[in-house]
Amino acid sequence: MPNPQLSRSNRTSGASGGGNGGGKKPPAKKKASSKKKKITGKRVFWTLFFTAAFAVLCALGGYLIVTVNGERILAENKDKIDIKAPTVIYDRTGVQIGEIKIQRGESVEAQDIPELVKDAFVATEDKRFFEHSGVDLRSIGRAAVRDIIARSAVEGGSTITQQLAKNIFLSADKTFFRKATEVSIALALERQYSKDEILAMYLNRISFGGQYYGIKAASERYFGKSDLNKLELWEIATLAAMPKAPTRYNPIANPDKSKERRAVVLQLMYEQGYITEAERDKAKEVDYSYTPPETKETHYRAFIDYVLQEAEDATALTEDDLNRGGYKIYTSMDAKAQQTLEEAFKDDSLFEQSPDDQPVQASMTITNNQNGSIVAMLGARNYHKGDFNRAVNSRRQPGSAFKPIASYAPALETGQFTTNSQLSNEQQSFGNYSPKNLHGYSQSVSMKDALSESMNIPAVWLLNQIGIETGYQFAKSLGIPLTEEDRNLALALGGLQKGTNTLEMAQAYNSFANGGEFISAYAIKSIKDSNEVEIYSRIDNRKQVMSPQTAYDMTTMMKSVVSDGTGRKADIGRPLAGKTGTTQSGIEGNSSNRDVWFVGYTPEWTGAVWMGYDKPDSTHMLKNSSGLAATMFARVMKEALEGVPVTDFKAPDAPASEPVEAPEPVEPVQTEPVGAPTGLVASYDVAGERVALSWQPVDGPNVRYRLYRQESSEAQPSLLTEGLSSASVTDPSALSGLTYSYAVTAYRAGEEPIVESAASNTVSLTVPADDNLEEDLPEETVPSEEEPEEPAEVPDEEPVTPPVDNSGQNGDANGSQGNGNNGNGNNGNGNNGNGNNGNGNGNGNGNGNNGNGNGNSGGDSTGGENPDSGTEAPAEGETSVPGTVVPDAPADQTQPEPVPDSSSDPSVQTTDPTAEDGAAVNPDGTSTQP
């Protein structure tokens, strides 16, 4: 019997087996699914094998590419230093003020480099240099671990070979590509050259600060030695210290930091067996004193050097990056102010004359009150590229210029005192601290008068009342870096452990000028790279540190310092507030001064001036006090602000004052040539501390005058001022003890070209010798365990003609005007004062340090002539010293020739003056040396 035909259902779905002999079950899909889930060892093996093989092939290919790339870059660049473009610096208006061009020294062959030079750099930069093959994996691992622990990049792992590779292939980015390129070049270097050759290439290419590249250029720059074999151990270590941070460890610009880093290098050399312990210790103690030859002078050099330093601090760029990366740096510099500052520092008449070749030095910083930006800066006379910048790197005692910061402003801020509060002015001690007033004491004095006359006792008493910690923290809030040793009452008088500088002082006073906001001073507004991409932009970081009312009250009081107090020589004919500061010699029996300051501000700008010797000693002290710094301030600020609308200080919540519009210029009228001035006379105003000059006016429209001055030691006269519309003028910059000759010429404003008349008659005048009693300085000149050094200022008293016989110690003896003009009071009570310039003797009554001698007329009331000075003595009732008309000076003599710009100033001292500062004495009697 035939089998029945299968139905569709039977063909598509079989039974589980039945007696009817149904069709077979199709198991295909289930069997396939079962195989996919099953992982065998054979399959894993082959998967891993092919993956590894592929990775190896990729690695070999990548290595081949890196190797070939490294060989190619090395071949193209091994004999040159890659420079994208010069880095360009711009002023606040976008005008270019300079560009950076590197100076590469002559290459030195490997065999000509002393072994000790090689040892120093290997010990410092890469102690396993002779063991690795270009890349030190051990160093990289160690650096990575330390970076992870510190959570920042605290240690680098680059070898000398890699540093050379980076130098060959310049790139400021931190990408993997750049690092891989460095590695590829390093490996190529190791394949092609010996270790000595690699080290020689490294030493011939790296930056040594400024724009100096190569070991030979550095040796010549910093030590004047072209033969490396003549370098001493300490000099070698100084050079080996520089690659880590060439700007920071530059021995000229930063001698202290350079010496510290040199000690680290010497220690490494000792630990690795290159030098002995005795050699290490001897080389550590040497002070850097070399003065490099002057380079070609350019404008704005000091400001540009500071800008490059700030760029390094504010960004991740190195000095080498800035030198070669083609950056554009936009700054806050005002070109007119900077040029004015540079010209003033060239004027020797504004400085005391040194007894030898160590010049009186100075620094000045000007900031913008609105935003804290640096308008101008100069840190030395005759500054050259890379010189020591005293405005930033020097630290000196500020004296009484610190009283507003540490005492008066924080007292006002507490709300317990006002500008009219009565402060104690009695002679007293504060524990073991016994400050002195030079010009006597009283029961009390108003805060305003105490500040204006710069008295010591009220400032210290006030700090004691509000608490030392209050003044300490307030000073820190104004950007003054203090130490724990500064927590004492000497802080009120500027007795700082480490001192300060003009940048910090201008930055601090800027807060008084702008309503109580502290703004960190800065010079860079923005930086763009070579592709015009902005990589840095200044962020405003202002902070309110005092109330606007406190700031305004301080301004009001410090205006009186300029109008009626110790800062009169800083007057510039527009609203101005400020404070003088003087520190004494610290040498027993020496009444001269170590440092003089003036810090002041208009509604627009703040300026700080310091003057002194880099290495003060018994023969290198200032005979003048803070009037010297105030005169420099006036000279710079008056000219720099010329043309800026005059505004007044704005009281809190008061509307801003409208600028005073300058008068419309008068159209010039062509007339006959102007005649020469006649009848020039001069006298020294003792009260105003300035020379007053007047002459007969010249007839005609738009007549202006030029004043020429010649100091007795100068070869020819120089133009002092011009554009004078009146027939009188004062010279506040004349220094005591010097003889000057003056002459005046006339011209007509608006004429082109200007036709100058013949000169007037010449008048000669000797400025009376300065008593140095402008500042309230303590009786003791040397700090002792019981009595600290007390830098401070004298009060404003009725000035008199300085005495000839200075027999009284710190005595302020005032002789009655007449024949007994000058009286000298001696220490003690009832001592006699001698009246000079006449026939009478006056009796002086001394009280402590203050002698008051009253000279009584005993003869001819007309007075006599001082044969020493060549000028007439003041007659009875006068407070001025007349000048002498030169008898043989023709009235129609030709105008004096202007003095050419001088570039022969003494070489700049490069030793950091910090170590020379006097000891700071704490109230408990302990003495610590800065």
JSON list of N, CA and C in Angstrom, two decimals, residues 205-232:
[
{"chain": "A", "resi": 205, "resn": "ARG", "atom": "N", "xyz": [73.47, 76.69, 22.22]},
{"chain": "A", "resi": 205, "resn": "ARG", "atom": "CA", "xyz": [72.17, 77.12, 21.72]},
{"chain": "A", "resi": 205, "resn": "ARG", "atom": "C", "xyz": [71.22, 77.66, 22.79]},
{"chain": "A", "resi": 206, "resn": "ILE", "atom": "N", "xyz": [71.39, 77.26, 24.05]},
{"chain": "A", "resi": 206, "resn": "ILE", "atom": "CA", "xyz": [70.38, 77.60, 25.05]},
{"chain": "A", "resi": 206, "resn": "ILE", "atom": "C", "xyz": [70.43, 79.08, 25.44]},
{"chain": "A", "resi": 207, "resn": "SER", "atom": "N", "xyz": [69.32, 79.57, 25.98]},
{"chain": "A", "resi": 207, "resn": "SER", "atom": "CA", "xyz": [69.20, 80.96, 26.41]},
{"chain": "A", "resi": 207, "resn": "SER", "atom": "C", "xyz": [69.84, 81.16, 27.78]},
{"chain": "A", "resi": 208, "resn": "PHE", "atom": "N", "xyz": [70.55, 82.29, 27.92]},
{"chain": "A", "resi": 208, "resn": "PHE", "atom": "CA", "xyz": [71.16, 82.64, 29.20]},
{"chain": "A", "resi": 208, "resn": "PHE", "atom": "C", "xyz": [70.65, 84.00, 29.68]},
{"chain": "A", "resi": 209, "resn": "GLY", "atom": "N", "xyz": [69.37, 84.26, 29.47]},
{"chain": "A", "resi": 209, "resn": "GLY", "atom": "CA", "xyz": [68.79, 85.49, 29.96]},
{"chain": "A", "resi": 209, "resn": "GLY", "atom": "C", "xyz": [68.86, 86.60, 28.94]},
{"chain": "A", "resi": 210, "resn": "GLY", "atom": "N", "xyz": [67.89, 87.50, 29.01]},
{"chain": "A", "resi": 210, "resn": "GLY", "atom": "CA", "xyz": [67.83, 88.57, 28.01]},
{"chain": "A", "resi": 210, "resn": "GLY", "atom": "C", "xyz": [67.67, 87.96, 26.64]},
{"chain": "A", "resi": 211, "resn": "GLN", "atom": "N", "xyz": [68.46, 88.43, 25.71]},
{"chain": "A", "resi": 211, "resn": "GLN", "atom": "CA", "xyz": [68.45, 87.84, 24.37]},
{"chain": "A", "resi": 211, "resn": "GLN", "atom": "C", "xyz": [69.80, 87.19, 24.05]},
{"chain": "A", "resi": 212, "resn": "TYR", "atom": "N", "xyz": [70.50, 86.74, 25.11]},
{"chain": "A", "resi": 212, "resn": "TYR", "atom": "CA", "xyz": [71.83, 86.16, 24.94]},
{"chain": "A", "resi": 212, "resn": "TYR", "atom": "C", "xyz": [71.74, 84.65, 24.88]},
{"chain": "A", "resi": 213, "resn": "TYR", "atom": "N", "xyz": [72.28, 84.08, 23.79]},
{"chain": "A", "resi": 213, "resn": "TYR", "atom": "CA", "xyz": [72.22, 82.63, 23.55]},
{"chain": "A", "resi": 213, "resn": "TYR", "atom": "C", "xyz": [73.65, 82.10, 23.41]},
{"chain": "A", "resi": 214, "resn": "GLY", "atom": "N", "xyz": [73.90, 80.97, 24.06]},
{"chain": "A", "resi": 214, "resn": "GLY", "atom": "CA", "xyz": [75.19, 80.30, 23.96]},
{"chain": "A", "resi": 214, "resn": "GLY", "atom": "C", "xyz": [76.10, 80.60, 25.13]},
{"chain": "A", "resi": 215, "resn": "ILE", "atom": "N", "xyz": [76.91, 79.60, 25.51]},
{"chain": "A", "resi": 215, "resn": "ILE", "atom": "CA", "xyz": [77.76, 79.70, 26.69]},
{"chain": "A", "resi": 215, "resn": "ILE", "atom": "C", "xyz": [78.81, 80.81, 26.56]},
{"chain": "A", "resi": 216, "resn": "LYS", "atom": "N", "xyz": [79.31, 81.03, 25.34]},
{"chain": "A", "resi": 216, "resn": "LYS", "atom": "CA", "xyz": [80.34, 82.05, 25.16]},
{"chain": "A", "resi": 216, "resn": "LYS", "atom": "C", "xyz": [79.73, 83.44, 25.28]},
{"chain": "A", "resi": 217, "resn": "ALA", "atom": "N", "xyz": [78.58, 83.66, 24.67]},
{"chain": "A", "resi": 217, "resn": "ALA", "atom": "CA", "xyz": [77.91, 84.96, 24.80]},
{"chain": "A", "resi": 217, "resn": "ALA", "atom": "C", "xyz": [77.59, 85.25, 26.26]},
{"chain": "A", "resi": 218, "resn": "ALA", "atom": "N", "xyz": [77.18, 84.23, 27.01]},
{"chain": "A", "resi": 218, "resn": "ALA", "atom": "CA", "xyz": [76.85, 84.41, 28.42]},
{"chain": "A", "resi": 218, "resn": "ALA", "atom": "C", "xyz": [78.09, 84.74, 29.24]},
{"chain": "A", "resi": 219, "resn": "SER", "atom": "N", "xyz": [79.20, 84.04, 28.95]},
{"chain": "A", "resi": 219, "resn": "SER", "atom": "CA", "xyz": [80.45, 84.28, 29.67]},
{"chain": "A", "resi": 219, "resn": "SER", "atom": "C", "xyz": [80.93, 85.71, 29.44]},
{"chain": "A", "resi": 220, "resn": "GLU", "atom": "N", "xyz": [80.81, 86.18, 28.22]},
{"chain": "A", "resi": 220, "resn": "GLU", "atom": "CA", "xyz": [81.23, 87.54, 27.91]},
{"chain": "A", "resi": 220, "resn": "GLU", "atom": "C", "xyz": [80.29, 88.56, 28.54]},
{"chain": "A", "resi": 221, "resn": "ARG", "atom": "N", "xyz": [78.99, 88.28, 28.52]},
{"chain": "A", "resi": 221, "resn": "ARG", "atom": "CA", "xyz": [78.02, 89.22, 29.05]},
{"chain": "A", "resi": 221, "resn": "ARG", "atom": "C", "xyz": [78.13, 89.37, 30.56]},
{"chain": "A", "resi": 222, "resn": "TYR", "atom": "N", "xyz": [78.18, 88.26, 31.28]},
{"chain": "A", "resi": 222, "resn": "TYR", "atom": "CA", "xyz": [78.08, 88.30, 32.74]},
{"chain": "A", "resi": 222, "resn": "TYR", "atom": "C", "xyz": [79.42, 88.36, 33.46]},
{"chain": "A", "resi": 223, "resn": "PHE", "atom": "N", "xyz": [80.51, 88.02, 32.76]},
{"chain": "A", "resi": 223, "resn": "PHE", "atom": "CA", "xyz": [81.82, 88.03, 33.42]},
{"chain": "A", "resi": 223, "resn": "PHE", "atom": "C", "xyz": [82.92, 88.66, 32.59]},
{"chain": "A", "resi": 224, "resn": "GLY", "atom": "N", "xyz": [82.62, 89.07, 31.36]},
{"chain": "A", "resi": 224, "resn": "GLY", "atom": "CA", "xyz": [83.61, 89.71, 30.52]},
{"chain": "A", "resi": 224, "resn": "GLY", "atom": "C", "xyz": [84.73, 88.79, 30.08]},
{"chain": "A", "resi": 225, "resn": "LYS", "atom": "N", "xyz": [84.43, 87.48, 29.99]},
{"chain": "A", "resi": 225, "resn": "LYS", "atom": "CA", "xyz": [85.46, 86.49, 29.65]},
{"chain": "A", "resi": 225, "resn": "LYS", "atom": "C", "xyz": [85.05, 85.72, 28.40]},
{"chain": "A", "resi": 226, "resn": "SER", "atom": "N", "xyz": [85.85, 85.87, 27.33]},
{"chain": "A", "resi": 226, "resn": "SER", "atom": "CA", "xyz": [85.58, 85.12, 26.10]},
{"chain": "A", "resi": 226, "resn": "SER", "atom": "C", "xyz": [86.23, 83.75, 26.12]},
{"chain": "A", "resi": 227, "resn": "ASP", "atom": "N", "xyz": [87.23, 83.54, 26.98]},
{"chain": "A", "resi": 227, "resn": "ASP", "atom": "CA", "xyz": [87.90, 82.26, 27.13]},
{"chain": "A", "resi": 227, "resn": "ASP", "atom": "C", "xyz": [87.25, 81.50, 28.29]},
{"chain": "A", "resi": 228, "resn": "LEU", "atom": "N", "xyz": [86.55, 80.42, 27.98]},
{"chain": "A", "resi": 228, "resn": "LEU", "atom": "CA", "xyz": [85.83, 79.67, 29.02]},
{"chain": "A", "resi": 228, "resn": "LEU", "atom": "C", "xyz": [86.77, 79.07, 30.06]},
{"chain": "A", "resi": 229, "resn": "ASN", "atom": "N", "xyz": [88.02, 78.85, 29.69]},
{"chain": "A", "resi": 229, "resn": "ASN", "atom": "CA", "xyz": [88.98, 78.26, 30.62]},
{"chain": "A", "resi": 229, "resn": "ASN", "atom": "C", "xyz": [89.33, 79.21, 31.77]},
{"chain": "A", "resi": 230, "resn": "LYS", "atom": "N", "xyz": [88.99, 80.48, 31.62]},
{"chain": "A", "resi": 230, "resn": "LYS", "atom": "CA", "xyz": [89.29, 81.46, 32.66]},
{"chain": "A", "resi": 230, "resn": "LYS", "atom": "C", "xyz": [88.15, 81.61, 33.67]},
{"chain": "A", "resi": 231, "resn": "LEU", "atom": "N", "xyz": [87.06, 80.90, 33.43]},
{"chain": "A", "resi": 231, "resn": "LEU", "atom": "CA", "xyz": [85.94, 80.97, 34.36]},
{"chain": "A", "resi": 231, "resn": "LEU", "atom": "C", "xyz": [86.27, 80.29, 35.68]},
{"chain": "A", "resi": 232, "resn": "GLU", "atom": "N", "xyz": [85.92, 80.94, 36.78]},
{"chain": "A", "resi": 232, "resn": "GLU", "atom": "CA", "xyz": [86.10, 80.33, 38.10]},
{"chain": "A", "resi": 232, "resn": "GLU", "atom": "C", "xyz": [84.88, 79.47, 38.43]}
]
